[in-house]
PDB file of C-alpha atoms in Angstrom:
ATOM      1  CA  UNK A   1       2.346  -1.344  -2.229  1.00  0.00           C
ATOM      2  CA  UNK A   2       0.485  -3.327  -4.216  1.00  0.00           C
ATOM      3  CA  UNK A   3       1.690  -6.815  -3.960  1.00  0.00           C
ATOM      4  CA  UNK A   4       0.437  -7.474  -7.707  1.00  0.00           C
ATOM      5  CA  UNK A   5       2.008  -4.187  -9.042  1.00  0.00           C
ATOM      6  CA  UNK A   6       5.390  -5.268  -7.010  1.00  0.00           C
ATOM      7  CA  UNK A   7       4.929  -8.951  -9.151  1.00  0.00           C
ATOM      8  CA  UNK A   8       5.117  -6.808 -12.415  1.00  0.00           C
ATOM      9  CA  UNK A   9       7.309  -5.119 -11.845  1.00  0.00           C
ATOM     10  CA  UNK A  10      10.022  -7.687 -10.358  1.00  0.00           C
ATOM     11  CA  UNK A  11       9.417 -10.152 -12.754  1.00  0.00           C
ATOM     12  CA  UNK A  12      10.801 -12.112 -10.174  1.00  0.00           C
ATOM     13  CA  UNK A  13       9.973 -13.033  -6.772  1.00  0.00           C
ATOM     14  CA  UNK A  14      13.436 -12.762  -5.341  1.00  0.00           C
ATOM     15  CA  UNK A  15      13.645  -9.197  -6.999  1.00  0.00           C
ATOM     16  CA  UNK A  16      10.232  -8.009  -5.329  1.00  0.00           C
ATOM     17  CA  UNK A  17      12.178  -6.773  -1.890  1.00  0.00           C
ATOM     18  CA  UNK A  18      13.630  -4.655  -4.151  1.00  0.00           C
ATOM     19  CA  UNK A  19      10.792  -2.034  -4.013  1.00  0.00           C
ATOM     20  CA  UNK A  20      11.918  -1.156  -1.119  1.00  0.00           C
ATOM     21  CA  UNK A  21      11.108  -1.262   2.784  1.00  0.00           C
ATOM     22  CA  UNK A  22       7.223  -1.849   2.005  1.00  0.00           C
ATOM     23  CA  UNK A  23       4.070  -4.282   3.236  1.00  0.00           C
ATOM     24  CA  UNK A  24       2.584  -5.747   0.441  1.00  0.00           C
ATOM     25  CA  UNK A  25      -1.305  -6.055   0.233  1.00  0.00           C
ATOM     26  CA  UNK A  26      -3.458  -7.399  -2.383  1.00  0.00           C
ATOM     27  CA  UNK A  27      -6.066  -3.911  -1.857  1.00  0.00           C
ATOM     28  CA  UNK A  28      -7.141  -1.652  -3.278  1.00  0.00           C
ATOM     29  CA  UNK A  29      -4.957   1.043  -2.446  1.00  0.00           C
ATOM     30  CA  UNK A  30      -6.240   3.896  -4.519  1.00  0.00           C
ATOM     31  CA  UNK A  31      -7.137   7.997  -3.020  1.00  0.00           C
ATOM     32  CA  UNK A  32     -10.765   6.904  -3.629  1.00  0.00           C
ATOM     33  CA  UNK A  33     -11.004   3.756  -1.423  1.00  0.00           C
ATOM     34  CA  UNK A  34      -8.405   4.707   1.221  1.00  0.00           C
ATOM     35  CA  UNK A  35      -8.319   8.300   1.975  1.00  0.00           C
ATOM     36  CA  UNK A  36      -6.384   9.633   4.336  1.00  0.00           C
ATOM     37  CA  UNK A  37      -6.962   9.343   7.658  1.00  0.00           C
ATOM     38  CA  UNK A  38      -8.212   5.517   6.843  1.00  0.00           C
ATOM     39  CA  UNK A  39      -6.968   2.799   8.985  1.00  0.00           C
ATOM     40  CA  UNK A  40      -6.151  -0.831   8.217  1.00  0.00           C
ATOM     41  CA  UNK A  41      -6.442  -3.477  10.790  1.00  0.00           C
ATOM     42  CA  UNK A  42      -4.454  -6.438  10.571  1.00  0.00           C
ATOM     43  CA  UNK A  43      -4.162  -9.527  12.064  1.00  0.00           C
ATOM     44  CA  UNK A  44      -7.108  -9.662  14.366  1.00  0.00           C
ATOM     45  CA  UNK A  45      -8.098  -7.930  17.281  1.00  0.00           C
ATOM     46  CA  UNK A  46      -4.264  -8.293  18.703  1.00  0.00           C
ATOM     47  CA  UNK A  47      -3.114  -7.283  15.190  1.00  0.00           C
ATOM     48  CA  UNK A  48      -1.386  -3.804  14.259  1.00  0.00           C
ATOM     49  CA  UNK A  49      -3.710  -0.858  13.138  1.00  0.00           C
ATOM     50  CA  UNK A  50      -1.920   1.292   9.896  1.00  0.00           C
ATOM     51  CA  UNK A  51      -2.972   5.036   9.686  1.00  0.00           C
ATOM     52  CA  UNK A  52      -3.126   5.893   6.168  1.00  0.00           C
ATOM     53  CA  UNK A  53      -1.385   9.897   5.827  1.00  0.00           C
ATOM     54  CA  UNK A  54      -1.675  12.173   3.448  1.00  0.00           C
ATOM     55  CA  UNK A  55       1.886  11.946   2.330  1.00  0.00           C
ATOM     56  CA  UNK A  56       2.259  11.170  -1.116  1.00  0.00           C
ATOM     57  CA  UNK A  57       4.942   7.869  -2.191  1.00  0.00           C
ATOM     58  CA  UNK A  58       6.457   8.950  -5.355  1.00  0.00           C
ATOM     59  CA  UNK A  59       9.264   6.965  -4.989  1.00  0.00           C
ATOM     60  CA  UNK A  60      13.142   8.105  -5.409  1.00  0.00           C
ATOM     61  CA  UNK A  61      16.196   6.949  -7.113  1.00  0.00           C
ATOM     62  CA  UNK A  62      16.818   3.447  -5.855  1.00  0.00           C
ATOM     63  CA  UNK A  63      13.410   2.914  -7.323  1.00  0.00           C
ATOM     64  CA  UNK A  64      14.622   4.152 -11.056  1.00  0.00           C
ATOM     65  CA  UNK A  65      17.626   2.288 -11.030  1.00  0.00           C
ATOM     66  CA  UNK A  66      15.608  -0.960  -9.883  1.00  0.00           C
ATOM     67  CA  UNK A  67      12.438  -0.855 -11.914  1.00  0.00           C
ATOM     68  CA  UNK A  68      13.560   1.806 -14.280  1.00  0.00           C
ATOM     69  CA  UNK A  69      12.238   5.333 -15.239  1.00  0.00           C
ATOM     70  CA  UNK A  70       9.248   3.760 -17.770  1.00  0.00           C
ATOM     71  CA  UNK A  71       7.892   2.095 -14.059  1.00  0.00           C
ATOM     72  CA  UNK A  72       8.234   5.634 -12.304  1.00  0.00           C
ATOM     73  CA  UNK A  73       6.484   7.028 -14.832  1.00  0.00           C
ATOM     74  CA  UNK A  74       3.516   5.160 -15.033  1.00  0.00           C
ATOM     75  CA  UNK A  75       3.567   4.567 -11.444  1.00  0.00           C
ATOM     76  CA  UNK A  76       3.172   8.854 -10.649  1.00  0.00           C
ATOM     77  CA  UNK A  77       1.372   9.104 -14.076  1.00  0.00           C
ATOM     78  CA  UNK A  78      -2.006   9.821 -14.913  1.00  0.00           C
ATOM     79  CA  UNK A  79      -3.455   6.442 -14.216  1.00  0.00           C
ATOM     80  CA  UNK A  80      -0.647   5.478 -11.605  1.00  0.00           C
ATOM     81  CA  UNK A  81      -1.183   8.112  -9.369  1.00  0.00           C
ATOM     82  CA  UNK A  82      -4.554   8.169  -8.205  1.00  0.00           C
ATOM     83  CA  UNK A  83      -4.250   4.612  -7.718  1.00  0.00           C
ATOM     84  CA  UNK A  84      -1.206   5.301  -5.236  1.00  0.00           C
ATOM     85  CA  UNK A  85       0.847   2.327  -7.618  1.00  0.00           C
ATOM     86  CA  UNK A  86       3.539   3.177  -5.627  1.00  0.00           C
ATOM     87  CA  UNK A  87       2.321   2.811  -2.738  1.00  0.00           C
ATOM     88  CA  UNK A  88       1.149   4.887   0.305  1.00  0.00           C
ATOM     89  CA  UNK A  89       2.762   6.723   3.691  1.00  0.00           C
ATOM     90  CA  UNK A  90       1.265   4.704   6.507  1.00  0.00           C
ATOM     91  CA  UNK A  91       2.148   5.217  10.622  1.00  0.00           C
ATOM     92  CA  UNK A  92       1.322   2.018  12.632  1.00  0.00           C
ATOM     93  CA  UNK A  93      -0.615   3.443  15.622  1.00  0.00           C
ATOM     94  CA  UNK A  94      -1.169   0.239  17.690  1.00  0.00           C
ATOM     95  CA  UNK A  95       1.936  -2.270  16.633  1.00  0.00           C
ATOM     96  CA  UNK A  96       0.537  -6.117  16.800  1.00  0.00           C
ATOM     97  CA  UNK A  97       1.436  -9.214  14.714  1.00  0.00           C
ATOM     98  CA  UNK A  98       0.946  -9.354  11.107  1.00  0.00           C
ATOM     99  CA  UNK A  99       1.310 -12.331   9.120  1.00  0.00           C
ATOM    100  CA  UNK A 100       1.322 -13.113   5.587  1.00  0.00           C
ATOM    101  CA  UNK A 101      -2.508 -13.848   4.320  1.00  0.00           C
ATOM    102  CA  UNK A 102      -3.952 -12.064   7.789  1.00  0.00           C
ATOM    103  CA  UNK A 103      -7.247 -10.315   6.729  1.00  0.00           C
ATOM    104  CA  UNK A 104      -7.204  -5.986   6.349  1.00  0.00           C
ATOM    105  CA  UNK A 105     -10.071  -4.538   7.424  1.00  0.00           C
ATOM    106  CA  UNK A 106     -10.431  -1.122   6.613  1.00  0.00           C
ATOM    107  CA  UNK A 107     -12.367   1.578   8.388  1.00  0.00           C
ATOM    108  CA  UNK A 108     -12.584   4.871   6.656  1.00  0.00           C
ATOM    109  CA  UNK A 109     -12.624   8.224   8.531  1.00  0.00           C
ATOM    110  CA  UNK A 110     -16.307   8.552   8.127  1.00  0.00           C
ATOM    111  CA  UNK A 111     -17.114   4.704   9.319  1.00  0.00           C
ATOM    112  CA  UNK A 112     -17.816   4.107  12.835  1.00  0.00           C
ATOM    113  CA  UNK A 113     -14.903   2.762  14.459  1.00  0.00           C
ATOM    114  CA  UNK A 114     -15.164  -1.230  14.178  1.00  0.00           C
ATOM    115  CA  UNK A 115     -17.715  -1.237  11.424  1.00  0.00           C
ATOM    116  CA  UNK A 116     -16.681  -3.238   8.358  1.00  0.00           C
ATOM    117  CA  UNK A 117     -16.343  -0.611   5.366  1.00  0.00           C
ATOM    118  CA  UNK A 118     -14.654  -2.597   2.569  1.00  0.00           C
ATOM    119  CA  UNK A 119     -12.515  -5.554   1.422  1.00  0.00           C
TER     120      UNK A 119
END
């Protein structure tokens, strides 16, 4: 999930964890920037590789209870859905150490592995 969005919704760093079991990134999570099957290489050569899936992440009743119905409508609305403001679903395909501040290298499905494709 976008760290900037959870900061906005939570309004207090202690409330950010209420978004659930998330990895917060300062990265464009939109469908245009991260199509399904994009890889996120995090933490260098020994770090993790996470693959974006095609499963939508719409949130749940807990999200509404913690941030409100308006927040859910915003993240799933016409502006939020294409940007994946609620976040995305992904799977770990190579476990490895990931630390706050680690670089994230995006490898899109049409990009040859090992060739950086974005920030």
